Coordinates of C-alpha atoms and ligand atoms in Angstrom, one line a residue:
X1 CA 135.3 -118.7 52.8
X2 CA 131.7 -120.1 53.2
X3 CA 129.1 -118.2 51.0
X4 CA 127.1 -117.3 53.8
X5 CA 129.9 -115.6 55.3
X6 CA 131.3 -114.1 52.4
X7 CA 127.5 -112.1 51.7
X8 CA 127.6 -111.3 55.0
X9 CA 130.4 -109.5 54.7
X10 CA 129.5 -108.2 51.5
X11 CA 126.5 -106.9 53.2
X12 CA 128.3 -105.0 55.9
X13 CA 131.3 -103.8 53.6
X14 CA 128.6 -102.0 51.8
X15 CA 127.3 -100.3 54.9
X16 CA 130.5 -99.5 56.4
X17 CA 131.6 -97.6 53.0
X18 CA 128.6 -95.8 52.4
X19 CA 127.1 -97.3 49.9
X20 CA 123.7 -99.0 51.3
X21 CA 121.6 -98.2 54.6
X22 CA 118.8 -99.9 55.3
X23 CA 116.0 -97.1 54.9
X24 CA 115.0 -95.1 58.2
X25 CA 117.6 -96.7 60.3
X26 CA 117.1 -94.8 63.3
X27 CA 113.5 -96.2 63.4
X28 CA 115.2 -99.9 63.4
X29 CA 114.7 -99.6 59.1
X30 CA 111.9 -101.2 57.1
X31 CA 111.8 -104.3 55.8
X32 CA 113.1 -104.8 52.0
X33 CA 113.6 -101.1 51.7
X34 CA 116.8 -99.8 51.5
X35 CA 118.8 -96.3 50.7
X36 CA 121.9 -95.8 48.6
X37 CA 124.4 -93.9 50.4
X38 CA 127.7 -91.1 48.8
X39 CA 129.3 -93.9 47.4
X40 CA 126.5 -96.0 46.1
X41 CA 124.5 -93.1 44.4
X42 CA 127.4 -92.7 42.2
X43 CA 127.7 -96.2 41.4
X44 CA 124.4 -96.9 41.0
X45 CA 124.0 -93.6 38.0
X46 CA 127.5 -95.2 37.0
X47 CA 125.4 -98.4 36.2
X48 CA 121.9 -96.4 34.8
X49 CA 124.5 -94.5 32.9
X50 CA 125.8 -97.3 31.3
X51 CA 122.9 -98.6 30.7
X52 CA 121.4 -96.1 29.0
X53 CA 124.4 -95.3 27.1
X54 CA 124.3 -99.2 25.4
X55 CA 120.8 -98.9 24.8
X56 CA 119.6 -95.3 23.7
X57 CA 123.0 -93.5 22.5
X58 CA 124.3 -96.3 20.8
X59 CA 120.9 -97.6 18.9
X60 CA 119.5 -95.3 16.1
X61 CA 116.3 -97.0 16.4
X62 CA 115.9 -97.0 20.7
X63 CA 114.8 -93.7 22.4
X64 CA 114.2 -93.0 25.7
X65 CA 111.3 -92.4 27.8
X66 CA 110.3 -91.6 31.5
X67 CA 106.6 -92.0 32.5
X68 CA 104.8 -91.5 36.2
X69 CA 105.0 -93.9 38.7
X70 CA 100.8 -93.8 39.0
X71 CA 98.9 -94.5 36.2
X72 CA 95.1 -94.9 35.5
X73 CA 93.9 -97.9 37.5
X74 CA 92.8 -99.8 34.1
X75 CA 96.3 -100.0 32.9
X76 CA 96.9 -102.7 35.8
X77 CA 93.5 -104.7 34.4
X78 CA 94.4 -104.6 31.0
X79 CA 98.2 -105.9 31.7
X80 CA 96.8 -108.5 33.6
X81 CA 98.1 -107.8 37.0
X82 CA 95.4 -107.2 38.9
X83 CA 94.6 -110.9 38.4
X84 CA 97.6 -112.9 38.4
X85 CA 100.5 -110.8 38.9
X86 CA 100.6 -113.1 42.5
X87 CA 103.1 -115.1 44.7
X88 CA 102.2 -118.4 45.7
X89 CA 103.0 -118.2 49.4
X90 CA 103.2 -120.9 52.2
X91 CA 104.0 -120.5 56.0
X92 CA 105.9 -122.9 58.0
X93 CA 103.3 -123.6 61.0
X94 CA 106.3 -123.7 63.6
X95 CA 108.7 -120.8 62.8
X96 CA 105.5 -118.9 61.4
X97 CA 108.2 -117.5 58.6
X98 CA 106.8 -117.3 55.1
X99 CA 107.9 -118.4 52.2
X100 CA 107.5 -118.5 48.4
X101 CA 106.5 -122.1 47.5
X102 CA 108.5 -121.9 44.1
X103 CA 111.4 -120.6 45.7
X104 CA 111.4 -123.2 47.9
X105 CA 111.8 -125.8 45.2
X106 CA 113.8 -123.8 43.3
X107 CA 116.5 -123.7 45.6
X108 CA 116.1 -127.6 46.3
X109 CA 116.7 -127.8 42.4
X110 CA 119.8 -125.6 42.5
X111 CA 121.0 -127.8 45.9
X112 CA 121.0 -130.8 43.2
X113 CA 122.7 -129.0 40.6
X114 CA 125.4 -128.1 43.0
X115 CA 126.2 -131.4 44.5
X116 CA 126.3 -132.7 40.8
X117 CA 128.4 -129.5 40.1
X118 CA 130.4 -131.4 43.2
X119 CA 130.7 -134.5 41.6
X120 CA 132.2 -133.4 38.8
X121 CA 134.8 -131.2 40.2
X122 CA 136.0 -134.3 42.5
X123 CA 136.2 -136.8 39.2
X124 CA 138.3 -133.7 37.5
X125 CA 140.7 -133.1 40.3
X126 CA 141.1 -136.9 40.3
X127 CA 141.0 -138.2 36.7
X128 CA 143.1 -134.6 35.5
X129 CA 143.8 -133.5 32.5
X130 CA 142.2 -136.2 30.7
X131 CA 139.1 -135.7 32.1
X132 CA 136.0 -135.5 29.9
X133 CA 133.9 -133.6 31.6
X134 CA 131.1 -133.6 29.4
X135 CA 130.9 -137.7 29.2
X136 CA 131.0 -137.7 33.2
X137 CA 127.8 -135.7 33.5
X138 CA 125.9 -137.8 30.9
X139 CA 127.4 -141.3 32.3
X140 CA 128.2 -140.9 36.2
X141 CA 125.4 -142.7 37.5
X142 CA 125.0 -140.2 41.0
X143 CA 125.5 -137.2 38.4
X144 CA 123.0 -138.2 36.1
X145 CA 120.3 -138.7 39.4
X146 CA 121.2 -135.1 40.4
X147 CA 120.7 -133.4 37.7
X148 CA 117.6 -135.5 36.7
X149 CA 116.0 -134.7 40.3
X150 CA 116.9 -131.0 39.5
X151 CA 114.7 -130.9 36.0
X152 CA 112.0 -133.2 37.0
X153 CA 111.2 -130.9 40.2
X154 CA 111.5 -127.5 38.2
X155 CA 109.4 -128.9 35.3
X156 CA 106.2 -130.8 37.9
X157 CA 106.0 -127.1 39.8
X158 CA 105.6 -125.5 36.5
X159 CA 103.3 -127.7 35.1
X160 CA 101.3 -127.3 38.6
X161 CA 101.8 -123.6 38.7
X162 CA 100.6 -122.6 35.3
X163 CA 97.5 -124.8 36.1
X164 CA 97.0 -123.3 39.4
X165 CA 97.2 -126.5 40.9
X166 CA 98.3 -125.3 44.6
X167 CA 97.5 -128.6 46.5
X168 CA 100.2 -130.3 44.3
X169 CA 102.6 -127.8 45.1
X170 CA 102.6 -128.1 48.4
X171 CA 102.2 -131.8 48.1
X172 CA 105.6 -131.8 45.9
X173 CA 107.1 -129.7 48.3
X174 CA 106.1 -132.3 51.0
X175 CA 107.5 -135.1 49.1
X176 CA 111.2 -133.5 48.6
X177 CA 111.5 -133.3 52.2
X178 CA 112.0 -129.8 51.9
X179 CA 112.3 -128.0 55.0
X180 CA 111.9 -124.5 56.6
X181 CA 115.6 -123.0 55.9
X182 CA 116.1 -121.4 59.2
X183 CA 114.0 -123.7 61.5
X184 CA 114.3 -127.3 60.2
X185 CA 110.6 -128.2 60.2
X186 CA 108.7 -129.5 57.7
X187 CA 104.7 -128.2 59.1
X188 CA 103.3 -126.3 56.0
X189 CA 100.1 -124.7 55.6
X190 CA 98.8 -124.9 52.4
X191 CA 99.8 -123.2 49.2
X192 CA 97.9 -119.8 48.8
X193 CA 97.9 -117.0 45.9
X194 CA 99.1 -113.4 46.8
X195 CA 98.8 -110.2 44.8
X196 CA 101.8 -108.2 45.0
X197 CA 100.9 -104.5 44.2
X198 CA 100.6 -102.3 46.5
X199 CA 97.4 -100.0 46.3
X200 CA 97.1 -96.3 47.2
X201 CA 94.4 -93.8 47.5
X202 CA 93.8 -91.1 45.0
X203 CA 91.9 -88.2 46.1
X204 CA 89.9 -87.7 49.7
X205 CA 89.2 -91.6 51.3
X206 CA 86.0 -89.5 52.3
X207 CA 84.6 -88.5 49.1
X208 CA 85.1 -92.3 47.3
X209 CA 89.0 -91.4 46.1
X210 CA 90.4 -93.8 43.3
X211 CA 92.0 -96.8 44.1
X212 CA 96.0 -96.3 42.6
X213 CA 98.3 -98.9 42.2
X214 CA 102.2 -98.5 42.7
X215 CA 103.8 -99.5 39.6
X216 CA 105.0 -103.1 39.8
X217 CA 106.9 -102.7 36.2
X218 CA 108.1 -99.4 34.0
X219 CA 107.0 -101.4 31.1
X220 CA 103.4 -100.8 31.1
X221 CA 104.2 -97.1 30.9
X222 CA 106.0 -97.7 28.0
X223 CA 102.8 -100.0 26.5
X224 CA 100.4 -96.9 27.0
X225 CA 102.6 -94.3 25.2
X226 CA 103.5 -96.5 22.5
X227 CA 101.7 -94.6 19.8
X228 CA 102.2 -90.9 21.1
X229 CA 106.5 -92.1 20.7
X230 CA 106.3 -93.8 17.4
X231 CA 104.5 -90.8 15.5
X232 CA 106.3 -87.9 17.3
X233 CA 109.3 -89.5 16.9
X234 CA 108.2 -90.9 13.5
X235 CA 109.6 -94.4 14.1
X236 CA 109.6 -96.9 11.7
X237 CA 109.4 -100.9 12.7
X238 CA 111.5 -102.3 14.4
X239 CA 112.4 -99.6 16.9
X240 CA 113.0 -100.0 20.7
X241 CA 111.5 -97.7 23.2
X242 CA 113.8 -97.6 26.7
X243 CA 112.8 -95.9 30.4
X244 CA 114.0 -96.5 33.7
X245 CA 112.5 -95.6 37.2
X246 CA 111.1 -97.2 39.8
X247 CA 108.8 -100.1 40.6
X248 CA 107.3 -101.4 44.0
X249 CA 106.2 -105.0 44.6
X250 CA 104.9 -106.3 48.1
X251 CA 107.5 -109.0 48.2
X252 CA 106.3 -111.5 50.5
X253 CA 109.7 -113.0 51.2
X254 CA 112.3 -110.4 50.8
X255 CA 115.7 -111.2 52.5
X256 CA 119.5 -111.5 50.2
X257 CA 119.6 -107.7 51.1
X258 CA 119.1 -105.5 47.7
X259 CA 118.1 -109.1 45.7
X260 CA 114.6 -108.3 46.6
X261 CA 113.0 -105.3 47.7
X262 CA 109.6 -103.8 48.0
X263 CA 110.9 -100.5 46.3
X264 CA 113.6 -101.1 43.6
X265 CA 114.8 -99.6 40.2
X266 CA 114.4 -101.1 36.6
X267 CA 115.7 -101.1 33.1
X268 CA 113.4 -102.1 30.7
X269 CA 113.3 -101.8 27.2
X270 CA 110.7 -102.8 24.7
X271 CA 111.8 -103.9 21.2
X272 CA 108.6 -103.3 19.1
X273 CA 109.0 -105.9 15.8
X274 CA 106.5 -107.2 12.7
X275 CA 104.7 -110.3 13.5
X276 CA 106.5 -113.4 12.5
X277 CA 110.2 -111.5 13.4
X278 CA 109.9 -111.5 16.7
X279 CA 112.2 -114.4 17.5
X280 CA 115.1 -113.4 15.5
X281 CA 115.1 -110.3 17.7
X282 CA 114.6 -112.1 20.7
X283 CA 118.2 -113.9 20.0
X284 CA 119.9 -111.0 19.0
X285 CA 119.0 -109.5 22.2
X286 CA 119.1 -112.0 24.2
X287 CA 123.2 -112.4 22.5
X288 CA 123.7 -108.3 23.1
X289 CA 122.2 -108.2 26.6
X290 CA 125.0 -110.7 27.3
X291 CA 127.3 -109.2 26.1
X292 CA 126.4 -105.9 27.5
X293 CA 127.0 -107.7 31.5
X294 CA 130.4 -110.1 30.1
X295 CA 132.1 -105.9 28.9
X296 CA 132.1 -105.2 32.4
X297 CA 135.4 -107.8 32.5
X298 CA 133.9 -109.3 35.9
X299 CA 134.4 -113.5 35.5
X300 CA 132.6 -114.4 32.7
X301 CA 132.2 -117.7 34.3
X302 CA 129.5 -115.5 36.5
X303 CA 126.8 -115.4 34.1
X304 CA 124.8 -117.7 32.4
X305 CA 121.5 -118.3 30.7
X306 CA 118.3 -119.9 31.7
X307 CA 115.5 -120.8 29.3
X308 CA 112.4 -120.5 30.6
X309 CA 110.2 -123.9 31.1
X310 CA 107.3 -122.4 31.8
X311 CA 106.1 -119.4 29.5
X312 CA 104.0 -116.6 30.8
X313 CA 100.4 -116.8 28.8
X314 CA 101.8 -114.0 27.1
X315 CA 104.9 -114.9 26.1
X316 CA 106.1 -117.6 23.6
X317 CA 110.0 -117.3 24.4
X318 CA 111.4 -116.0 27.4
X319 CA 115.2 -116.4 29.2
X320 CA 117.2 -114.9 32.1
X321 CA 120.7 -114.1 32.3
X322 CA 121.5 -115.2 36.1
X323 CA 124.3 -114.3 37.7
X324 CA 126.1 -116.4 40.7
X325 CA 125.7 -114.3 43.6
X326 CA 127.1 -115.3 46.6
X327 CA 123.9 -117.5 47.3
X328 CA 123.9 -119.0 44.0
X329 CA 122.6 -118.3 40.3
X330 CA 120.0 -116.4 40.1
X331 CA 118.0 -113.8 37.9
X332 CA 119.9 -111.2 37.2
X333 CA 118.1 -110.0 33.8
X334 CA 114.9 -111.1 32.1
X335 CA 114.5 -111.2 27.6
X336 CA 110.9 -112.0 26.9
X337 CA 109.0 -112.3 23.7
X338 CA 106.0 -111.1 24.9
X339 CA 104.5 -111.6 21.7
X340 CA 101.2 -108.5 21.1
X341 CA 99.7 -109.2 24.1
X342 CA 100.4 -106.2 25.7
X343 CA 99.3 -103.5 23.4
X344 CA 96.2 -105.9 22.2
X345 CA 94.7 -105.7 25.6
X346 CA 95.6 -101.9 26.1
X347 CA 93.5 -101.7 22.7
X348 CA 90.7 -103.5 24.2
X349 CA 90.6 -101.9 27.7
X350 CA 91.1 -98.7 26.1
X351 CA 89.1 -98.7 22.9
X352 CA 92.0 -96.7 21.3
X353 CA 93.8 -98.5 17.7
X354 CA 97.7 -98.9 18.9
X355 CA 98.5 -100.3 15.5
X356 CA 101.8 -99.1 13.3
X357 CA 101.2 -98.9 9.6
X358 CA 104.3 -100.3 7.5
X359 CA 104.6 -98.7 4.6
X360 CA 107.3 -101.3 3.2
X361 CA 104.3 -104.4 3.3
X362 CA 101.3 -101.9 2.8
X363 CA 99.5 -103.1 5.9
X364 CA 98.6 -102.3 9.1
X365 CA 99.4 -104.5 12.1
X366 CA 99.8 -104.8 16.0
X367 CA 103.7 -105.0 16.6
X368 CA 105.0 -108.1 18.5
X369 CA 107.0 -107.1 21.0
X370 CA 110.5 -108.5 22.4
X371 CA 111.6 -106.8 26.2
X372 CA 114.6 -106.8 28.2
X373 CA 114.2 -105.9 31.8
X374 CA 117.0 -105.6 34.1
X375 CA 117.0 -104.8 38.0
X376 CA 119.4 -101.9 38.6
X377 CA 119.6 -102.7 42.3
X378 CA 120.7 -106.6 41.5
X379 CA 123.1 -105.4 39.2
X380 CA 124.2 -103.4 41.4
X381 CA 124.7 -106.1 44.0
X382 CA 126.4 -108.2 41.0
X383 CA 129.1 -105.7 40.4
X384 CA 129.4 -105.6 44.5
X385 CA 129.9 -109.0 44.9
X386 CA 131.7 -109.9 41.4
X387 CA 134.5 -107.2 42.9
X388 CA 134.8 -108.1 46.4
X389 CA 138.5 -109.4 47.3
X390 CA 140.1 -110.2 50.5
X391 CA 143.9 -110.4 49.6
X392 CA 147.4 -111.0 51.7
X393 CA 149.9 -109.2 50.2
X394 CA 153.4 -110.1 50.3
X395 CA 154.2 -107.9 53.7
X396 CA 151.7 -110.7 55.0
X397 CA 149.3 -107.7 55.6
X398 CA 145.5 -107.8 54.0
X399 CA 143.6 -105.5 52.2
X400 CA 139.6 -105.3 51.1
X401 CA 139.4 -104.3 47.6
X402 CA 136.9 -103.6 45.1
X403 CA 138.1 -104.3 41.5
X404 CA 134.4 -102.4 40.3
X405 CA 134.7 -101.8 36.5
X406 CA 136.5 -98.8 36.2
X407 CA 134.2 -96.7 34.5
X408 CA 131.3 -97.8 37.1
X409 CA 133.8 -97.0 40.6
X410 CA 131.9 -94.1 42.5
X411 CA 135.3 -92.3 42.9
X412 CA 137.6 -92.2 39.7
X413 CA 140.7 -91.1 41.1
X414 CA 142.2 -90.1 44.1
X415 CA 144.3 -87.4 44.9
X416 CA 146.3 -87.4 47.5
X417 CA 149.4 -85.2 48.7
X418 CA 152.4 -87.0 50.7
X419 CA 152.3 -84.5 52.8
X420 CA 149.9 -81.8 54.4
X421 CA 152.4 -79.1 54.0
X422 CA 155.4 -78.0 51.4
X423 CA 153.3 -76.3 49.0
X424 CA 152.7 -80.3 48.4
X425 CA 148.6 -79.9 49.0
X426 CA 147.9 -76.5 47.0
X427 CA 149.6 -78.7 43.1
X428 CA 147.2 -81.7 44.9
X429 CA 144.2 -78.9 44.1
X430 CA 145.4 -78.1 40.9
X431 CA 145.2 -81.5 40.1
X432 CA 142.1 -81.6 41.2
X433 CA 140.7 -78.8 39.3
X434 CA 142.1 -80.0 35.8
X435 CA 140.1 -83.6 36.7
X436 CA 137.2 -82.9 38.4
X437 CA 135.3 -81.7 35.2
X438 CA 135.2 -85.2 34.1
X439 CA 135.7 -87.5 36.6
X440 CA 134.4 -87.5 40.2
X441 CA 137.9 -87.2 42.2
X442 CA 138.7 -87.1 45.5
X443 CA 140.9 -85.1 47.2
X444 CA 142.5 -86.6 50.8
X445 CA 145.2 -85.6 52.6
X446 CA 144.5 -87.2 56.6
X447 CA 146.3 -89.7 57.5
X448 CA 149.8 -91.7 56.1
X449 CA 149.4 -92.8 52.5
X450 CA 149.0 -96.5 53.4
X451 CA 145.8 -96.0 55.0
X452 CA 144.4 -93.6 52.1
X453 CA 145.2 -96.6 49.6
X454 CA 143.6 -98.7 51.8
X455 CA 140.6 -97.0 52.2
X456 CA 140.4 -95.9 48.3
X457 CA 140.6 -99.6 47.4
X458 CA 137.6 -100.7 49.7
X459 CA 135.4 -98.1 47.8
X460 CA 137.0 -99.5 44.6
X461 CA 139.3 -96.3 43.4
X462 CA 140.7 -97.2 40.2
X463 CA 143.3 -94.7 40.8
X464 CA 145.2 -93.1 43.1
X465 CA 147.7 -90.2 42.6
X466 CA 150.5 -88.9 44.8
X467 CA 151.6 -85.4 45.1
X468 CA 155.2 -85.7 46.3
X469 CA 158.4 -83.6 46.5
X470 CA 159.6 -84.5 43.5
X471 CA 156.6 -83.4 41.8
X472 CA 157.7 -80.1 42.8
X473 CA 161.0 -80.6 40.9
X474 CA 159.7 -82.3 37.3
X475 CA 155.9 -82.0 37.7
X476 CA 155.5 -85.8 37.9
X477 CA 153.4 -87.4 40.1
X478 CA 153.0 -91.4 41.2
X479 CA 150.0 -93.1 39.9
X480 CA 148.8 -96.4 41.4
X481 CA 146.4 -98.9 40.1
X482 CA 143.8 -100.4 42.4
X483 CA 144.1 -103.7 41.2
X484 CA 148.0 -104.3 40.5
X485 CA 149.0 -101.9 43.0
X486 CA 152.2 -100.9 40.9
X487 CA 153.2 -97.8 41.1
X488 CA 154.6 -95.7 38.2
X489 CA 155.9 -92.0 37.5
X490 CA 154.0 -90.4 34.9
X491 CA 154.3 -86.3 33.8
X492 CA 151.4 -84.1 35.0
X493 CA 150.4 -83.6 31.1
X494 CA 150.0 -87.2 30.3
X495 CA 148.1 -87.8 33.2
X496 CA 144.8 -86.9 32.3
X497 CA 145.2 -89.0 29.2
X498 CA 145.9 -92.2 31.2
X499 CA 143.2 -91.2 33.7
X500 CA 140.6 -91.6 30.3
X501 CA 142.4 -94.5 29.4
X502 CA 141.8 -96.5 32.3
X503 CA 138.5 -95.3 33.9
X504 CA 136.0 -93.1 30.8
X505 CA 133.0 -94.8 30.0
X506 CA 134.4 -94.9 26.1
X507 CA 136.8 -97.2 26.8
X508 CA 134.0 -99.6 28.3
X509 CA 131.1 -98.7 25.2
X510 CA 133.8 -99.8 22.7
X511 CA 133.8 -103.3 23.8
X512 CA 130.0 -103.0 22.8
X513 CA 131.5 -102.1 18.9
Ligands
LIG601 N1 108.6 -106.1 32.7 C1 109.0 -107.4 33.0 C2 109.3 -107.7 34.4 O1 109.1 -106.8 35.3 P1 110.4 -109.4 36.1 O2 111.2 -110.6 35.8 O3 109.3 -109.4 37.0 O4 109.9 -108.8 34.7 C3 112.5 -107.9 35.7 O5 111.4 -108.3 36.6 C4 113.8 -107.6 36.6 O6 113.5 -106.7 37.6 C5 114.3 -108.9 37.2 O7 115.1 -109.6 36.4 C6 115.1 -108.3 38.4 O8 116.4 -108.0 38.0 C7 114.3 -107.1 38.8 N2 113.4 -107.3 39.9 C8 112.2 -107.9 39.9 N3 111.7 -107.9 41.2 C9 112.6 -107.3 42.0 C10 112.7 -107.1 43.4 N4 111.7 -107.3 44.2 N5 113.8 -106.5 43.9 C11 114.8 -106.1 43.0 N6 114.8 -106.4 41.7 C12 113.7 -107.0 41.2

């Protein structure tokens, strides 16, 4: 299926089954803003839940945090984002559509690295099993001018960026031939630089209220309290400090659905280390955070990493784990070493010491500080679209299901008598009542028991389990996986066993061991 089609679907499968709306639909929605429906609520806590399990529970030396969306107005100076936390933005003169200049060229660069990617899966289909596909991409001539292209455009709009240089942008952008995606033409206006908070109002307009900005990160929240968590929690270097909530960013393009919104939800946590250690911490998270995205058992051949070219001036390592959505690889996650910038300028702006004393070196310093920040709506749409299957079965019928990590599916188990009658419905409840303490169940009895498979494996159901007449005789019930389909007998008392087996979030934090 074409990947445009295949997102679309996505897209709509996700409306359909009450997980996304677009926010305020009955007004025609807003742009980039969207609302999680029955099903997607519980997925998306499934996903926080996990999260913060990984992180907090399961680290001695992480705690948690939750700060306001509004904060004083300096905060934004100091973190630099009332100056440069911009876009660089250009409009196509014809379709008047607007677009971000560097994702314009970033998606020329990832064209290149696909029709290399191309290349190389023609050459292994037709040289097989002795194919070498390393030597290929370092000796095929057309490979080698892909993937060159690629790198030399990413590394001249860096270079241009970081020096502000928008003329050359548009200029490079001009000289790829790149065009306006949806109209074809080539008629740019010029590069231009734009902010991406959105301001607010404090107070009575009238009487001079403040000017507020809507948090475009959680991490300056975590910044500010810094000190107040490492002495009431008497935290001793290197110790994390981890918050979730949600951040608001003008987008100026914002299409791929729940990829980019104006209003979204992030993960961050900041790893505070002593100068000097800060890269060793930045692998070792940059290795967990992995490893925290490959337990979920989706392909692994979905993720990668990306080193960061160009460093913000704040940072002196940074990488994202992408993920290959149905439009390509893209950020899913970001690790930064953001060195002490941070809490150096909240010192400054502030006037306040944020400084930890460490005993074990008798001195005083500024921590260095190593982050991992994580979208929780694009995760969200990774898990969607890393679990989306069309299949034909064998009866030459199809189903829609979605293999979702078992302890992340919004319904755990279904229960569902054969028949609304029989005494079959009232065990069904009993069922019920012995699961639903743990698990979020659901109990359905309309229609035949085809269709409530069906419908339990397009909201990703990792189990179903049938009340029948012959439960009445042995207290055994059928239990069918979402993803095999088989069917087995199992005895009423093991089943709550196999139910934990298969779907708590244990099972899935264990891999983390
Ligand atoms: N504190 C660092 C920070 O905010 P970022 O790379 O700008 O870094 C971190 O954002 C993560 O937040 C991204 O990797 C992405 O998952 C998510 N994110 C950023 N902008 C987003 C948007 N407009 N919509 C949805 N998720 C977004």
């Amino acid at each position: 299926m074409n990947q445009d089609d295949l997102f679309k679907k996505i897209s709509s499968h996700a409306k359909e089954y009450g997980f996304i709306f677009p926010s305020s639909e009955i007004y025609d929605g807003l742009a980039a803003v969207y609302d999680y429906g029955q099903n997607g609520v519980e997925l998306k806590n499934n996903i926080r839940h996990y999260w913060w399990k990984a992180m907090v529970q399961m680290h001695e030396n992480i705690v948690g945090l939750d700060t306001a969306i509004f904060m004083h107005p300096t905060t934004w100076k100091a973190s630099g984002h009332v100056d440069a936390f911009n876009d660089p933005l250009i409009d196509n003169k014809d379709s008047k559509k607007r677009y971000r200049a560097d994702v314009l060229l970033e998606d020329y660069a990832e064209k290149q690295l696909q029709k290399a990617e191309k290349e190389i899966q023609k050459a292994a289909k037709r040289f097989g099993e002795s194919f070498d596909a390393q030597m290929f991409r370092e000796t095929n001539p057309r490979v080698k001018k892909y993937l060159a292209e690629a790198e030399e455009t990413l590394k001249r709009m860096a270079g241009h960026l970081e020096k502000g240089e928008l003329d050359e942008v548009k200029q490079l952008i001009e000289e790829k031939g790149i065009a306006d995606p949806v109209s074809g033409s080539k008629n740019w206006t010029d590069v231009r630089q734009f902010n991406l908070m959105f301001g607010t109002q404090m107070g009575s307009v009238a009487e001079g209220g403040s000017q507020l900005y809507l948090r475009p990160e959680t991490a300056q929240g975590i910044f500010v309290n810094f000190l107040n968590v490492q002495k009431t929690g008497r935290m001793k270097i290197p110790f994390g400090i981890a918050q979730t909530g949600k951040a608001f960013r003008n987008e100026i393009v914002a299409r791929q659905f729940i990829f980019r919104m104006r209003e979204f939800e992030q993960m961050e946590m900041q790893f505070f280390v002593r100068p000097g250690e800060e890269m060793k911490w930045y692998g070792y998270w940059k290795e967990q955070r992995l490893k925290w995205h490959l337990a979920l058992g989706l392909d692994d051949s979905l993720y990668r990493y990306h080193d960061h070219e160009k460093l913000a001036h704040y940072a002196n390592a940074a990488a994202d784990i992408e993920f290959r959505f149905p439009f390509g690889f893209k950020e899913l996650e970001g690790i930064h070493s953001r060195t002490d910038f941070d809490l150096k300028r909240h010192e400054e702006y502030s006037g306040k010491k944020l400084q930890f004393f460490d005993p074990e070196i008798n001195e005083s310093y500024v921590p260095y500080v190593v982050e991992t920040s994580v979208g929780l709506d694009r995760l969200f749409l990774s898990v969607l679209s890393g679990a989306y299957r069309e299949e034909k079965l064998d009866d030459s019928s199809e189903r829609v299901v979605l293999s979702i990590p078992p302890a992340l599916a919004p319904v755990k188990v279904a229960v569902l008598p054969l028949l609304k009658k029989d005494g079959l419905p009232e065990i069904a409840r009993e069922v019920m009542q012995g699961l639903e303490l743990e698990y979020n169940c659901q109990y359905d009895e309309k229609d035949a028991i085809g269709r409530r498979y069906r419908r339990h494996d397009a909201i990703g159901t990792p189990l179903c389990v049938t009340v029948d007449h012959q439960t009445k005789e042995d207290r055994s019930v059928t239990l069918r996986d979402r993803d095999s389909m088989e069917q087995i007998r199992v005895p009423l008392e093991e089943l709550e066993e196999r139910v934990k087996k298969k779907v708590s979030f244990t099972e899935l934090l264990l891999k983390l061991k």
